[in-house]
Amino acid sequence: MIDSYFLRTGSTSKKRKLDDRETISEHRDSQTAGCMDDISNSGELSSRLSCFDNISSKQSLEWKKISAENLDLDYVQLFTKTEADSLFQQAERMIKYNANSKVFLHGKWHNIPRKQTAYGDTGLRYTFSGATVSAQPWSNAGFLKDICDLISTLTGHKFNFVLVNRYKDGIDHMGEHRDDETDLETGSAIASISLGQARDFIFRHADARGRSAKRKIEPVKLELSHGSLLMMNHPTNVYWFHSLPVRKRAFLPRINLTFRKMVVKS
DNA sequence: TACGGTCACCGGA
DNA sequence: ATCCGGTGACCGT
């Protein structure tokens, strides 16, 4: 099964289009290939927590800073493959996705090309393009709260909400957008955990979009690997759009967790 | 080669 | 405007 994955994916061809200067691609295949094969039996949640023991401080982690004009990202391989496999399995078992998620764009309703849900503090919700995603209680998926606490400790940013997107394969995707400022606490960072299939992730500056773009600014392209953490720091989301494009050569599911600090609205 | 698959990009109301 | 469809460049066969 792993062999067939390698054959179908074509580990070298994927990097062809990406500029090495801007691309983070090490470990891609080795970290992704086995995750669906590891059907380990579940342990208690407490035993999962032990996998966080060795990442209690920033010290042992190799962070990579990614900078451009008004773009500020920090990327790190937060979890080992074994840890990430376990988290992926828990996500598949515990996360319940919303049915019939639709968005309204240019006069039409569309089904979103992925599955989505959210967890968080009571009463929080996230709105975009005519859709509202209400937080399920943390207690419905306790491991998400554990990850939330871990990255809060690790980064010093406090989060109260996680948006979950599941891409069943490389056809599932997310179009270019900026996150809605009005729902987010101003100046807060967004923490993005990736589990499963590695996927390209692309940032484009607002001033470089459209036929009559004011300026020529190169896109910033990353690959988000199994078990990675990407910190999107202020003011990245003010100036840069981001997207997860279709990748026909990707066949396995990816689950993305974006931890946010939401404004409490009445 | 000429073609088909993939992808980047644009623009729609 | 987290969608889609159309267009054209590029690349591998």
Short mmCIF file of C-alpha atoms (C1' of nucleotides) in Angstrom, two decimals:
data_model
loop_
_atom_site.label_atom_id
_atom_site.label_comp_id
_atom_site.label_asym_id
_atom_site.label_seq_id
_atom_site.Cartn_x
_atom_site.Cartn_y
_atom_site.Cartn_z
CA MET A 1 0.00 0.00 0.00
CA ILE A 2 2.80 2.37 0.80
CA ASP A 3 4.54 1.39 -2.41
CA SER A 4 1.46 2.10 -4.46
CA TYR A 5 1.17 5.45 -2.77
CA PHE A 6 4.68 6.39 -3.79
CA LEU A 7 4.09 5.27 -7.33
CA ARG A 8 0.88 7.17 -7.73
CA THR A 9 2.12 10.30 -6.09
CA GLY A 10 5.39 10.70 -7.94
CA SER A 11 7.50 12.19 -5.19
CA THR A 12 9.72 14.26 -7.44
CA SER A 13 7.17 15.64 -9.84
CA LYS A 14 5.29 17.53 -7.17
CA LYS A 15 8.16 19.85 -6.42
CA ARG A 16 8.62 20.80 -10.05
CA LYS A 17 6.37 23.83 -10.04
CA LEU A 18 7.49 25.19 -6.70
CA ASP A 19 10.41 27.49 -6.22
CA ASP A 20 12.85 25.86 -3.83
CA ARG A 21 13.63 29.21 -2.33
CA GLU A 22 10.06 29.52 -1.16
CA THR A 23 9.14 25.90 -0.63
CA ILE A 24 9.30 23.73 2.42
CA SER A 25 9.15 20.19 1.22
CA GLU A 26 11.45 17.95 3.18
CA HIS A 27 9.95 14.78 4.64
CA ARG A 28 6.88 15.11 2.49
CA ASP A 29 6.34 11.58 1.35
CA SER A 30 7.85 9.75 4.25
CA GLN A 31 5.65 11.62 6.67
CA THR A 32 2.47 11.13 4.76
CA ALA A 33 2.68 7.72 3.24
CA GLY A 34 2.08 5.58 6.27
CA CYS A 35 -0.53 7.54 8.10
CA MET A 36 -3.48 5.73 6.65
CA ASP A 37 -1.95 2.33 7.21
CA ASP A 38 -1.41 2.72 10.89
CA ILE A 39 -4.62 1.34 12.31
CA SER A 40 -3.40 1.25 15.87
CA ASN A 41 -5.96 0.61 18.54
CA SER A 42 -7.00 3.60 20.54
CA GLY A 43 -5.35 4.31 23.85
CA GLU A 44 -6.76 6.37 26.65
CA LEU A 45 -6.63 10.10 26.13
CA SER A 46 -4.16 10.31 28.97
CA SER A 47 -1.73 8.14 27.07
CA ARG A 48 -2.02 10.47 24.10
CA LEU A 49 -0.96 13.32 26.31
CA SER A 50 2.35 11.58 26.86
CA CYS A 51 3.15 12.25 23.23
CA PHE A 52 3.25 15.95 24.10
CA ASP A 53 5.82 15.48 26.86
CA ASN A 54 8.79 15.92 24.59
CA ILE A 55 7.56 19.16 23.07
CA SER A 56 6.84 21.14 26.20
CA SER A 57 9.22 23.90 25.19
CA LYS A 58 10.26 25.65 22.02
CA GLN A 59 13.84 24.68 22.70
CA SER A 60 13.99 21.35 20.94
CA LEU A 61 12.03 22.50 17.90
CA GLU A 62 13.46 23.79 14.66
CA TRP A 63 11.32 26.75 13.71
CA LYS A 64 11.56 28.21 10.25
CA LYS A 65 10.76 31.91 9.80
CA ILE A 66 9.12 32.87 6.52
CA SER A 67 9.02 36.58 5.75
CA ALA A 68 7.87 38.85 2.96
CA GLU A 69 6.33 42.31 2.83
CA ASN A 70 3.77 42.31 5.67
CA LEU A 71 3.91 38.51 5.75
CA ASP A 72 5.15 36.79 8.89
CA LEU A 73 4.97 33.00 9.24
CA ASP A 74 6.59 30.50 11.56
CA TYR A 75 6.68 26.87 10.50
CA VAL A 76 7.74 23.84 12.52
CA GLN A 77 7.50 20.07 12.40
CA LEU A 78 5.69 19.91 15.74
CA PHE A 79 4.79 16.21 15.89
CA THR A 80 6.74 13.12 14.90
CA LYS A 81 5.15 10.82 12.36
CA THR A 82 4.05 8.43 15.11
CA GLU A 83 2.44 11.24 17.12
CA ALA A 84 0.79 12.72 14.07
CA ASP A 85 -0.53 9.32 12.99
CA SER A 86 -2.15 8.95 16.40
CA LEU A 87 -3.71 12.41 16.21
CA PHE A 88 -4.98 11.72 12.70
CA GLN A 89 -6.64 8.52 13.91
CA GLN A 90 -8.25 10.33 16.83
CA ALA A 91 -9.49 13.03 14.51
CA GLU A 92 -11.05 10.45 12.20
CA ARG A 93 -12.76 8.75 15.12
CA MET A 94 -13.93 11.74 17.14
CA ILE A 95 -14.58 14.71 14.88
CA LYS A 96 -18.15 15.06 13.63
CA TYR A 97 -18.50 17.25 10.55
CA ASN A 98 -21.40 19.48 9.59
CA ALA A 99 -23.65 18.25 6.82
CA ASN A 100 -24.62 20.40 3.84
CA SER A 101 -22.18 23.25 4.42
CA LYS A 102 -22.87 25.88 1.78
CA VAL A 103 -21.47 29.31 0.90
CA PHE A 104 -23.04 32.16 -1.07
CA LEU A 105 -20.81 33.72 -3.72
CA HIS A 106 -21.58 35.93 -6.71
CA GLY A 107 -25.27 35.27 -6.45
CA LYS A 108 -25.11 31.49 -6.06
CA TRP A 109 -25.09 28.94 -3.28
CA HIS A 110 -22.37 26.29 -3.48
CA ASN A 111 -21.54 23.17 -1.53
CA ILE A 112 -18.05 23.63 -0.14
CA PRO A 113 -15.45 21.24 -1.66
CA ARG A 114 -14.42 19.77 1.71
CA LYS A 115 -16.00 18.96 5.08
CA GLN A 116 -16.02 21.42 7.93
CA THR A 117 -16.86 21.88 11.59
CA ALA A 118 -15.59 23.75 14.65
CA TYR A 119 -14.97 23.27 18.36
CA GLY A 120 -14.46 25.91 21.01
CA ASP A 121 -15.66 27.80 24.04
CA THR A 122 -19.41 27.92 24.51
CA GLY A 123 -21.25 30.30 22.17
CA LEU A 124 -18.40 31.06 19.78
CA ARG A 125 -19.04 30.91 16.04
CA TYR A 126 -17.29 31.81 12.81
CA THR A 127 -19.02 33.41 9.81
CA PHE A 128 -17.89 33.72 6.18
CA SER A 129 -19.58 33.92 2.79
CA GLY A 130 -23.04 33.40 4.16
CA ALA A 131 -22.05 30.40 6.29
CA THR A 132 -21.92 30.24 10.07
CA VAL A 133 -19.96 27.52 11.86
CA SER A 134 -20.88 27.16 15.52
CA ALA A 135 -18.44 25.67 17.99
CA GLN A 136 -19.16 22.24 19.40
CA PRO A 137 -18.04 21.93 23.02
CA TRP A 138 -14.40 20.94 23.56
CA SER A 139 -15.68 17.94 25.52
CA ASN A 140 -16.91 16.38 22.25
CA ALA A 141 -13.30 16.02 21.10
CA GLY A 142 -11.00 16.45 24.07
CA PHE A 143 -7.77 15.90 22.16
CA LEU A 144 -8.43 19.18 20.31
CA LYS A 145 -8.41 21.04 23.63
CA ASP A 146 -5.16 19.28 24.50
CA ILE A 147 -3.58 20.48 21.25
CA CYS A 148 -5.00 23.95 21.88
CA ASP A 149 -3.38 24.06 25.32
CA LEU A 150 -0.11 22.72 23.95
CA ILE A 151 0.28 25.34 21.25
CA SER A 152 -0.90 28.09 23.60
CA THR A 153 1.92 27.15 25.97
CA LEU A 154 4.35 26.76 23.12
CA THR A 155 3.67 30.05 21.35
CA GLY A 156 2.28 32.29 24.08
CA HIS A 157 -0.87 32.92 22.04
CA LYS A 158 -4.17 32.00 23.65
CA PHE A 159 -6.87 30.41 21.50
CA ASN A 160 -10.53 29.70 22.19
CA PHE A 161 -11.74 28.13 18.93
CA VAL A 162 -10.63 25.67 16.28
CA LEU A 163 -12.00 25.47 12.74
CA VAL A 164 -11.64 21.97 11.30
CA ASN A 165 -11.46 21.33 7.54
CA ARG A 166 -11.20 17.82 6.09
CA TYR A 167 -10.01 17.37 2.50
CA LYS A 168 -10.79 13.81 1.43
CA ASP A 169 -8.24 13.93 -1.42
CA GLY A 170 -6.42 16.34 -3.73
CA ILE A 171 -9.65 17.36 -5.44
CA ASP A 172 -11.02 18.80 -2.23
CA HIS A 173 -9.62 22.29 -1.80
CA MET A 174 -10.17 25.83 -0.52
CA GLY A 175 -10.21 28.93 -2.67
CA GLU A 176 -8.20 32.07 -2.11
CA HIS A 177 -9.41 34.23 0.76
CA ARG A 178 -8.49 36.24 3.81
CA ASP A 179 -9.95 35.29 7.18
CA ASP A 180 -12.77 37.54 8.35
CA GLU A 181 -11.20 40.20 10.53
CA THR A 182 -14.39 41.03 12.37
CA ASP A 183 -14.61 37.59 13.98
CA LEU A 184 -10.97 37.53 15.03
CA GLU A 185 -9.44 39.45 17.88
CA THR A 186 -7.41 42.20 16.22
CA GLY A 187 -3.72 41.41 15.97
CA SER A 188 -4.15 37.79 17.02
CA ALA A 189 -2.25 34.98 15.33
CA ILE A 190 -3.76 31.87 13.72
CA ALA A 191 -2.20 28.47 14.39
CA SER A 192 -2.64 25.82 11.70
CA ILE A 193 -2.01 22.13 12.40
CA SER A 194 -1.84 19.75 9.43
CA LEU A 195 -2.54 16.00 9.66
CA GLY A 196 -2.46 13.47 6.83
CA GLN A 197 -1.77 14.16 3.17
CA ALA A 198 0.83 16.89 2.64
CA ARG A 199 -0.59 19.74 0.54
CA ASP A 200 0.68 22.92 -1.06
CA PHE A 201 -0.45 26.16 0.57
CA ILE A 202 -0.16 29.44 -1.30
CA PHE A 203 -0.14 33.07 -0.20
CA ARG A 204 -0.73 35.95 -2.66
CA HIS A 205 -0.50 39.63 -1.79
CA ALA A 206 -3.75 41.59 -2.21
CA ASP A 207 -2.02 44.20 -4.39
CA ALA A 208 -0.75 41.55 -6.81
CA ARG A 209 -4.15 40.10 -7.72
CA GLY A 210 -6.21 40.78 -10.82
CA ARG A 211 -5.32 41.77 -14.37
CA SER A 212 -4.77 45.39 -13.40
CA ALA A 213 -2.78 44.62 -10.27
CA LYS A 214 -0.93 47.60 -8.87
CA ARG A 215 2.25 45.68 -8.19
CA LYS A 216 4.17 42.53 -8.99
CA ILE A 217 4.71 40.56 -5.80
CA GLU A 218 5.73 36.92 -5.93
CA PRO A 219 3.43 34.42 -4.25
CA VAL A 220 4.78 32.57 -1.22
CA LYS A 221 4.36 28.79 -1.55
CA LEU A 222 4.71 26.24 1.22
CA GLU A 223 4.07 22.57 1.62
CA LEU A 224 2.31 21.70 4.86
CA SER A 225 3.43 18.31 6.08
CA HIS A 226 1.85 15.69 8.33
CA GLY A 227 2.21 16.91 11.93
CA SER A 228 3.35 20.43 11.10
CA LEU A 229 2.38 23.72 12.73
CA LEU A 230 2.18 26.96 10.75
CA MET A 231 1.80 30.20 12.71
CA MET A 232 0.22 32.97 10.66
CA ASN A 233 1.19 36.09 12.54
CA HIS A 234 -0.28 39.57 12.31
CA PRO A 235 -0.49 41.35 9.90
CA THR A 236 -0.19 38.50 7.35
CA ASN A 237 -3.94 38.03 7.11
CA VAL A 238 -4.52 41.74 6.47
CA TYR A 239 -2.42 41.86 3.29
CA TRP A 240 -2.17 38.29 2.00
CA PHE A 241 -4.78 35.91 0.63
CA HIS A 242 -4.20 32.20 1.10
CA SER A 243 -5.51 29.06 -0.59
CA LEU A 244 -5.20 25.29 -0.66
CA PRO A 245 -5.30 24.53 -4.40
CA VAL A 246 -6.41 21.33 -6.11
CA ARG A 247 -3.61 18.78 -6.42
CA LYS A 248 -4.60 15.92 -8.71
CA ARG A 249 -1.68 13.77 -7.63
CA ALA A 250 -2.70 13.80 -3.95
CA PHE A 251 -4.93 10.86 -3.05
CA LEU A 252 -5.14 10.74 0.73
CA PRO A 253 -7.14 12.80 3.22
CA ARG A 254 -5.81 15.86 5.00
CA ILE A 255 -7.30 17.30 8.18
CA ASN A 256 -6.48 20.90 9.04
CA LEU A 257 -7.01 22.48 12.45
CA THR A 258 -6.86 26.28 12.60
CA PHE A 259 -6.81 27.57 16.16
CA ARG A 260 -8.06 31.12 16.53
CA LYS A 261 -8.81 33.75 19.12
CA MET A 262 -12.40 34.70 18.39
CA VAL A 263 -14.13 37.83 19.56
CA VAL A 264 -16.94 37.05 21.97
CA LYS A 265 -20.11 38.46 20.40
CA SER A 266 -23.48 38.71 22.02
"C1'" DT B 1 4.69 15.96 -32.98
"C1'" DA B 2 0.33 17.41 -31.30
"C1'" DC B 3 -2.36 16.48 -27.69
"C1'" DG B 4 -4.14 15.95 -23.12
"C1'" DG B 5 -3.47 16.69 -18.16
"C1'" DT B 6 -2.42 19.97 -14.77
"C1'" DC B 7 -2.14 24.29 -13.06
"C1'" DA B 8 -2.23 29.60 -12.40
"C1'" DC B 9 -4.99 33.10 -13.01
"C1'" DC B 10 -8.99 35.85 -13.98
"C1'" DG B 11 -13.51 37.43 -13.37
"C1'" DG B 12 -18.65 36.73 -12.53
"C1'" DA B 13 -23.47 39.81 -9.65
"C1'" DA C 1 -17.14 36.99 -1.77
"C1'" DT C 2 -13.42 29.96 1.45
"C1'" DC C 3 -17.58 29.34 -5.21
"C1'" DC C 4 -17.20 27.93 -10.24
"C1'" DG C 5 -15.90 27.83 -15.22
"C1'" DG C 6 -13.00 29.54 -18.95
"C1'" DT C 7 -8.47 30.52 -20.82
"C1'" DG C 8 -3.83 29.89 -21.89
"C1'" DA C 9 0.96 28.30 -20.48
"C1'" DC C 10 3.57 24.56 -19.57
"C1'" DC C 11 5.08 19.92 -19.59
"C1'" DG C 12 5.40 14.97 -20.51
"C1'" DT C 13 4.36 11.56 -23.70
#
